[in-house]
Amino acid sequence: MNQMYKFLLTVLWLYISTSESAELYASSCNDDTKTDNTTQLSRNIDALLHGLVQGAAQKGFLTASYGNGVNQIYGLAQCRADVSGSDCSVCLRDAANQSRKLCPNQADVRIWYDYCFLKYDTAKFFGQVDTSYGVFFWNVANVTDPDVFNKKLSTLVDQIKSEAVKLPGSRGLGKGETEISAFETLYALVQCTRDLSPINCAQCLSVAIGNFGTYCNDKKGCRVLYGSCYVRYELYPFFFPLDAQGSLAYNAAKYESVKVYKP
Ligand SMILES: *[C@@H]1O[C@H](CO)[C@@H](O)[C@H](O)[C@H]1NC(C)=O
Ligand SMILES: *[C@@H]1O[C@H](CO)[C@@H](O)[C@H](O)[C@H]1NC(C)=O
Ligand SMILES: *[C@@H]1O[C@H](CO)[C@@H](O)[C@H](O)[C@H]1NC(C)=O
């Protein structure tokens, strides 16, 4: 594996719950947050988060800033574009609350949930591709026929990527499915943050998909989470509209994950 990569955390996940919505995937905090007044920074973060949580649910996306000078804080809140407004609202509220617990006096914070993503920083980051922190989840089970699977996966992912980059109309979302065999269907979804230009969305997704060989090789399911995009595929339906079989299959799947920081 690439020497440049610094491994922060490895966890083994066993999913036993059907409730995916409130699921926290990962978070990152920067311990070197620059501020001349922690109290003021903290107030600005709270005010920013309040505004983001209130404002983002309806459209599923919002960028905002609060405060001024060294303690000015910039934030982005976004839900997966297939998620309902009410699920989005619940997810962002959880994300805001959790971020303040996990990163109490810090900026440069990212927090990933299944349905939503939240980021805030003292630097203005809107429109920039962020692939510095990556979180990778893979199903430990291998596919039975890697040749057929990888060909179908690659075609499907290319297709939904080309949909997602048609921002702003696409809302950064591409999703689709393809039959692997008479018994198996492959589902995939890609999502860029909606502050990105089409070319930056394409760049983030290319980096994410470029990790398939390292983290997702021949795996039955995989997720790549970055500050600017999200890519996931599974052999069960996981995006909306979801059918009843989805949660059954989901319960049986076992995942491993790693969080990687590439400065
Ligand atoms: C820090 O900010 C708080 C809240 O605005 C303010 O009450 C306090 O006086 C500030 N402290 C300094 C040292 O500027
Ligand atoms: C945190 O949760 C409480 C109660 O669930 C809620 O009232 C509050 O608005 C949340 N905080 C943020 C920043 O959303
Ligand atoms: C999947 O394949 C890899 C590489 O061939 C192997 O190391 C691993 O044990 C397999 N996993 C399972 C669950 O069979």
CSV table of C-alpha atoms and ligand atoms in Angstrom, one decimal:
chain,number,residue,atom,x,y,z
A,1,MET,CA,0.0,0.0,0.0
A,2,ASN,CA,1.1,3.6,-0.7
A,3,GLN,CA,3.6,4.8,1.8
A,4,MET,CA,2.2,8.3,1.7
A,5,TYR,CA,-0.9,7.1,3.4
A,6,LYS,CA,-1.2,7.5,7.2
A,7,PHE,CA,-3.6,5.1,8.8
A,8,LEU,CA,-5.5,6.6,11.6
A,9,LEU,CA,-8.0,3.9,12.5
A,10,THR,CA,-9.2,0.5,11.7
A,11,VAL,CA,-12.5,-0.9,12.9
A,12,LEU,CA,-14.5,-4.0,12.4
A,13,TRP,CA,-18.2,-3.4,11.8
A,14,LEU,CA,-20.9,-5.9,12.2
A,15,TYR,CA,-24.3,-4.5,11.1
A,16,ILE,CA,-27.1,-5.9,13.2
A,17,SER,CA,-29.5,-3.0,12.9
A,18,THR,CA,-32.1,-2.3,10.2
A,19,SER,CA,-32.0,1.4,11.1
A,20,GLU,CA,-29.4,2.8,8.8
A,21,SER,CA,-30.5,6.5,8.9
A,22,ALA,CA,-28.9,7.5,12.1
A,23,GLU,CA,-25.7,5.6,11.4
A,24,LEU,CA,-22.5,7.5,12.0
A,25,TYR,CA,-19.8,6.4,9.7
A,26,ALA,CA,-16.8,8.5,10.7
A,27,SER,CA,-15.6,11.9,11.8
A,28,SER,CA,-12.4,13.8,11.6
A,29,CYS,CA,-11.3,16.8,13.7
A,30,ASN,CA,-8.2,19.0,13.5
A,31,ASP,CA,-6.5,19.5,16.8
A,32,ASP,CA,-4.5,22.5,15.5
A,33,THR,CA,-7.5,24.8,15.1
A,34,LYS,CA,-6.3,28.4,15.0
A,35,THR,CA,-8.3,30.8,17.0
A,36,ASP,CA,-7.7,33.9,19.3
A,37,ASN,CA,-10.7,33.1,21.4
A,38,THR,CA,-12.1,29.6,21.8
A,39,THR,CA,-15.3,30.9,23.3
A,40,GLN,CA,-16.0,33.1,20.3
A,41,LEU,CA,-15.1,30.3,17.9
A,42,SER,CA,-17.3,27.9,19.7
A,43,ARG,CA,-20.3,30.4,19.6
A,44,ASN,CA,-19.7,30.9,15.9
A,45,ILE,CA,-19.7,27.2,15.3
A,46,ASP,CA,-23.0,26.7,17.2
A,47,ALA,CA,-24.6,29.6,15.3
A,48,LEU,CA,-23.4,28.2,12.0
A,49,LEU,CA,-24.6,24.7,12.7
A,50,HIS,CA,-28.0,26.0,13.8
A,51,GLY,CA,-28.4,27.8,10.5
A,52,LEU,CA,-27.2,24.9,8.5
A,53,VAL,CA,-29.5,22.4,10.2
A,54,GLN,CA,-32.5,24.7,9.8
A,55,GLY,CA,-31.7,25.7,6.3
A,56,ALA,CA,-30.3,22.6,4.6
A,57,ALA,CA,-33.1,20.1,5.0
A,58,GLN,CA,-35.5,21.5,2.4
A,59,LYS,CA,-33.1,21.5,-0.5
A,60,GLY,CA,-30.8,18.9,1.0
A,61,PHE,CA,-27.8,21.3,0.7
A,62,LEU,CA,-26.5,24.5,2.1
A,63,THR,CA,-23.3,26.4,2.5
A,64,ALA,CA,-23.0,29.2,5.0
A,65,SER,CA,-20.5,31.2,7.1
A,66,TYR,CA,-20.7,32.9,10.5
A,67,GLY,CA,-18.6,35.4,12.4
A,68,ASN,CA,-15.6,37.4,11.2
A,69,GLY,CA,-11.8,37.7,11.4
A,70,VAL,CA,-9.8,34.7,12.6
A,71,ASN,CA,-12.9,33.1,14.1
A,72,GLN,CA,-15.0,33.2,11.0
A,73,ILE,CA,-16.3,29.7,10.3
A,74,TYR,CA,-17.5,28.2,6.9
A,75,GLY,CA,-19.8,25.2,6.7
A,76,LEU,CA,-21.4,22.8,4.3
A,77,ALA,CA,-24.3,20.5,5.0
A,78,GLN,CA,-25.6,18.0,2.5
A,79,CYS,CA,-27.8,15.0,2.3
A,80,ARG,CA,-27.7,12.2,-0.2
A,81,ALA,CA,-30.0,13.5,-2.9
A,82,ASP,CA,-32.2,10.3,-2.8
A,83,VAL,CA,-33.0,10.9,0.9
A,84,SER,CA,-36.3,12.5,2.0
A,85,GLY,CA,-36.5,15.9,3.6
A,86,SER,CA,-37.5,14.5,7.0
A,87,ASP,CA,-34.7,11.9,7.0
A,88,CYS,CA,-32.3,14.6,5.9
A,89,SER,CA,-33.4,16.9,8.7
A,90,VAL,CA,-32.9,14.2,11.4
A,91,CYS,CA,-29.6,13.2,10.0
A,92,LEU,CA,-28.2,16.7,9.9
A,93,ARG,CA,-29.4,17.4,13.4
A,94,ASP,CA,-27.6,14.3,14.6
A,95,ALA,CA,-24.5,15.2,12.6
A,96,ALA,CA,-24.4,18.7,14.1
A,97,ASN,CA,-24.8,17.4,17.7
A,98,GLN,CA,-22.3,14.6,17.3
A,99,SER,CA,-19.7,16.9,15.7
A,100,ARG,CA,-19.8,19.2,18.7
A,101,LYS,CA,-19.4,16.2,21.0
A,102,LEU,CA,-16.6,14.5,19.0
A,103,CYS,CA,-14.8,17.7,18.1
A,104,PRO,CA,-15.7,20.1,21.0
A,105,ASN,CA,-13.4,23.1,20.3
A,106,GLN,CA,-12.2,22.3,16.8
A,107,ALA,CA,-12.7,23.5,13.3
A,108,ASP,CA,-11.7,21.6,10.1
A,109,VAL,CA,-14.3,19.0,11.1
A,110,ARG,CA,-15.9,16.5,8.8
A,111,ILE,CA,-18.6,14.1,9.8
A,112,TRP,CA,-20.1,11.3,7.7
A,113,TYR,CA,-23.4,9.6,8.1
A,114,ASP,CA,-25.2,7.3,5.7
A,115,TYR,CA,-27.7,9.9,4.7
A,116,CYS,CA,-25.8,13.1,5.2
A,117,PHE,CA,-22.5,14.9,5.4
A,118,LEU,CA,-21.3,17.9,7.4
A,119,LYS,CA,-18.1,19.9,7.2
A,120,TYR,CA,-16.9,23.2,8.7
A,121,ASP,CA,-13.6,25.0,8.7
A,122,THR,CA,-12.1,28.3,9.4
A,123,ALA,CA,-10.8,28.3,5.9
A,124,LYS,CA,-13.2,28.9,3.0
A,125,PHE,CA,-13.3,25.5,1.3
A,126,PHE,CA,-16.4,25.8,-1.0
A,127,GLY,CA,-15.9,24.5,-4.5
A,128,GLN,CA,-12.6,22.8,-3.8
A,129,VAL,CA,-12.1,19.1,-4.1
A,130,ASP,CA,-11.4,17.5,-0.7
A,131,THR,CA,-10.0,14.0,-0.8
A,132,SER,CA,-7.6,14.5,2.1
A,133,TYR,CA,-9.5,12.2,4.5
A,134,GLY,CA,-10.9,9.1,3.1
A,135,VAL,CA,-13.0,6.5,4.8
A,136,PHE,CA,-13.3,3.1,3.1
A,137,PHE,CA,-15.8,0.3,4.0
A,138,TRP,CA,-15.9,-3.1,2.3
A,139,ASN,CA,-18.0,-6.1,2.6
A,140,VAL,CA,-15.6,-8.9,3.7
A,141,ALA,CA,-17.4,-11.4,1.3
A,142,ASN,CA,-15.9,-11.8,-2.2
A,143,VAL,CA,-17.9,-12.0,-5.4
A,144,THR,CA,-18.1,-15.4,-7.1
A,145,ASP,CA,-17.1,-14.3,-10.7
A,146,PRO,CA,-14.8,-11.3,-10.5
A,147,ASP,CA,-14.4,-10.9,-14.3
A,148,VAL,CA,-18.1,-10.5,-15.0
A,149,PHE,CA,-18.6,-8.5,-11.8
A,150,ASN,CA,-15.8,-6.0,-12.3
A,151,LYS,CA,-16.9,-5.4,-15.9
A,152,LYS,CA,-20.5,-4.7,-15.0
A,153,LEU,CA,-19.4,-2.6,-12.0
A,154,SER,CA,-17.1,-0.4,-14.1
A,155,THR,CA,-19.8,0.2,-16.8
A,156,LEU,CA,-22.4,1.0,-14.2
A,157,VAL,CA,-20.1,3.4,-12.2
A,158,ASP,CA,-19.0,5.2,-15.4
A,159,GLN,CA,-22.6,5.7,-16.4
A,160,ILE,CA,-23.8,7.1,-13.0
A,161,LYS,CA,-20.7,9.2,-12.7
A,162,SER,CA,-21.6,10.9,-16.0
A,163,GLU,CA,-25.0,11.6,-14.6
A,164,ALA,CA,-23.7,13.0,-11.3
A,165,VAL,CA,-21.3,15.5,-12.9
A,166,LYS,CA,-24.2,17.3,-14.6
A,167,LEU,CA,-24.4,19.8,-11.8
A,168,PRO,CA,-26.4,21.7,-10.6
A,169,GLY,CA,-29.3,19.8,-12.3
A,170,SER,CA,-28.1,16.4,-11.1
A,171,ARG,CA,-27.8,17.6,-7.5
A,172,GLY,CA,-24.5,15.7,-7.6
A,173,LEU,CA,-26.3,12.4,-7.6
A,174,GLY,CA,-25.9,9.4,-9.9
A,175,LYS,CA,-27.5,6.0,-9.2
A,176,GLY,CA,-28.4,2.8,-11.0
A,177,GLU,CA,-28.5,-0.9,-11.1
A,178,THR,CA,-27.5,-3.7,-13.4
A,179,GLU,CA,-28.1,-7.5,-13.5
A,180,ILE,CA,-25.0,-9.6,-12.7
A,181,SER,CA,-26.8,-12.9,-13.2
A,182,ALA,CA,-30.3,-14.3,-13.1
A,183,PHE,CA,-30.1,-14.1,-9.3
A,184,GLU,CA,-28.0,-11.0,-8.5
A,185,THR,CA,-28.4,-7.3,-9.1
A,186,LEU,CA,-25.7,-4.7,-8.6
A,187,TYR,CA,-26.7,-1.3,-7.2
A,188,ALA,CA,-24.4,1.7,-7.2
A,189,LEU,CA,-24.7,5.3,-6.1
A,190,VAL,CA,-22.3,8.3,-6.4
A,191,GLN,CA,-22.8,11.7,-4.9
A,192,CYS,CA,-20.7,14.9,-5.1
A,193,THR,CA,-21.1,17.8,-2.7
A,194,ARG,CA,-23.2,20.4,-4.6
A,195,ASP,CA,-20.7,23.2,-4.2
A,196,LEU,CA,-18.5,21.5,-6.8
A,197,SER,CA,-18.2,22.4,-10.5
A,198,PRO,CA,-18.8,19.5,-12.9
A,199,ILE,CA,-15.1,19.1,-13.5
A,200,ASN,CA,-14.3,19.0,-9.7
A,201,CYS,CA,-17.1,16.5,-9.1
A,202,ALA,CA,-15.6,14.3,-11.8
A,203,GLN,CA,-12.2,14.6,-10.2
A,204,CYS,CA,-13.4,13.7,-6.8
A,205,LEU,CA,-15.3,10.7,-8.1
A,206,SER,CA,-12.3,9.6,-10.2
A,207,VAL,CA,-10.1,9.6,-7.0
A,208,ALA,CA,-12.8,7.7,-5.1
A,209,ILE,CA,-13.3,5.1,-7.9
A,210,GLY,CA,-9.6,4.8,-8.3
A,211,ASN,CA,-9.4,3.3,-4.8
A,212,PHE,CA,-11.6,0.4,-5.8
A,213,GLY,CA,-8.6,-1.7,-6.7
A,214,THR,CA,-7.0,-1.2,-3.2
A,215,TYR,CA,-10.0,-1.3,-0.9
A,216,CYS,CA,-12.9,-2.9,-2.8
A,217,ASN,CA,-11.1,-5.5,-4.9
A,218,ASP,CA,-13.6,-8.3,-5.8
A,219,LYS,CA,-15.7,-7.3,-2.8
A,220,LYS,CA,-19.5,-7.7,-2.8
A,221,GLY,CA,-20.0,-4.2,-1.5
A,222,CYS,CA,-17.9,-1.1,-0.9
A,223,ARG,CA,-18.1,2.5,0.2
A,224,VAL,CA,-15.7,5.4,-0.3
A,225,LEU,CA,-16.3,8.6,1.7
A,226,TYR,CA,-14.5,11.8,1.0
A,227,GLY,CA,-15.2,15.4,2.0
A,228,SER,CA,-16.4,16.1,-1.5
A,229,CYS,CA,-17.9,12.9,-2.7
A,230,TYR,CA,-19.3,9.5,-1.8
A,231,VAL,CA,-19.3,6.3,-3.8
A,232,ARG,CA,-21.1,3.0,-2.9
A,233,TYR,CA,-22.0,-0.3,-4.5
A,234,GLU,CA,-23.8,-3.3,-3.1
A,235,LEU,CA,-25.5,-6.5,-4.3
A,236,TYR,CA,-28.7,-5.3,-2.5
A,237,PRO,CA,-30.8,-2.2,-2.9
A,238,PHE,CA,-29.7,0.5,-0.5
A,239,PHE,CA,-30.9,3.8,-2.1
A,240,PHE,CA,-34.4,5.2,-2.3
A,241,PRO,CA,-36.9,4.0,-3.2
A,242,LEU,CA,-35.9,0.9,-1.2
A,243,ASP,CA,-37.7,-2.4,-1.2
A,244,ALA,CA,-38.2,-4.8,1.7
A,245,GLN,CA,-35.4,-7.2,0.5
A,246,GLY,CA,-32.9,-4.5,1.0
A,247,SER,CA,-32.9,-4.5,4.8
A,248,LEU,CA,-32.8,-8.3,5.0
A,249,ALA,CA,-29.7,-8.6,2.8
A,250,TYR,CA,-28.2,-5.6,4.6
A,251,ASN,CA,-28.4,-7.4,8.0
A,252,ALA,CA,-26.4,-10.3,6.8
A,253,ALA,CA,-23.5,-8.2,5.5
A,254,LYS,CA,-20.3,-7.8,7.5
A,255,TYR,CA,-17.9,-4.9,6.8
A,256,GLU,CA,-14.4,-3.8,7.6
A,257,SER,CA,-13.2,-0.2,7.4
A,258,VAL,CA,-10.2,2.0,7.4
A,259,LYS,CA,-9.8,5.7,7.7
A,260,VAL,CA,-6.9,7.2,5.7
A,261,TYR,CA,-5.4,10.7,5.9
A,262,LYS,CA,-3.4,11.8,3.0
A,263,PRO,CA,-2.0,15.3,3.6
B,1,LIG,C1,-13.9,36.0,23.8
B,1,LIG,O1,-15.2,36.0,23.2
B,1,LIG,C2,-16.2,36.1,24.2
B,1,LIG,C3,-17.5,35.9,23.5
B,1,LIG,O2,-17.7,36.9,22.5
B,1,LIG,C4,-16.1,37.4,24.9
B,1,LIG,O3,-17.1,37.5,25.9
B,1,LIG,C5,-14.7,37.5,25.6
B,1,LIG,O4,-14.5,38.8,26.1
B,1,LIG,C6,-13.6,37.3,24.5
B,1,LIG,N1,-12.3,37.2,25.2
B,1,LIG,C7,-11.2,37.9,24.8
B,1,LIG,C8,-10.0,37.7,25.5
B,1,LIG,O5,-11.3,38.7,23.8
B,2,LIG,C1,-29.0,18.7,19.4
B,2,LIG,O1,-30.1,17.9,19.8
B,2,LIG,C2,-31.0,18.7,20.6
B,2,LIG,C3,-32.1,17.7,21.1
B,2,LIG,O2,-32.2,16.6,20.3
B,2,LIG,C4,-31.7,19.8,19.7
B,2,LIG,O3,-32.6,20.5,20.3
B,2,LIG,C5,-30.5,20.7,19.2
B,2,LIG,O4,-31.1,21.6,18.3
B,2,LIG,C6,-29.4,19.9,18.5
B,2,LIG,N1,-28.3,20.7,18.2
B,2,LIG,C7,-28.0,21.1,17.0
B,2,LIG,C8,-26.8,21.9,16.8
B,2,LIG,O5,-28.6,20.8,16.0
B,3,LIG,C1,-11.6,-12.9,-0.2
B,3,LIG,O1,-10.5,-13.0,-1.1
B,3,LIG,C2,-9.3,-12.6,-0.4
B,3,LIG,C3,-8.2,-12.6,-1.5
B,3,LIG,O2,-8.2,-13.7,-2.3
B,3,LIG,C4,-9.0,-13.6,0.7
B,3,LIG,O3,-7.8,-13.2,1.3
B,3,LIG,C5,-10.1,-13.5,1.7
B,3,LIG,O4,-9.9,-14.5,2.7
B,3,LIG,C6,-11.5,-13.8,1.0
B,3,LIG,N1,-12.5,-13.5,2.0
B,3,LIG,C7,-13.5,-14.4,2.3
B,3,LIG,C8,-14.5,-13.9,3.3
B,3,LIG,O5,-13.5,-15.5,1.8
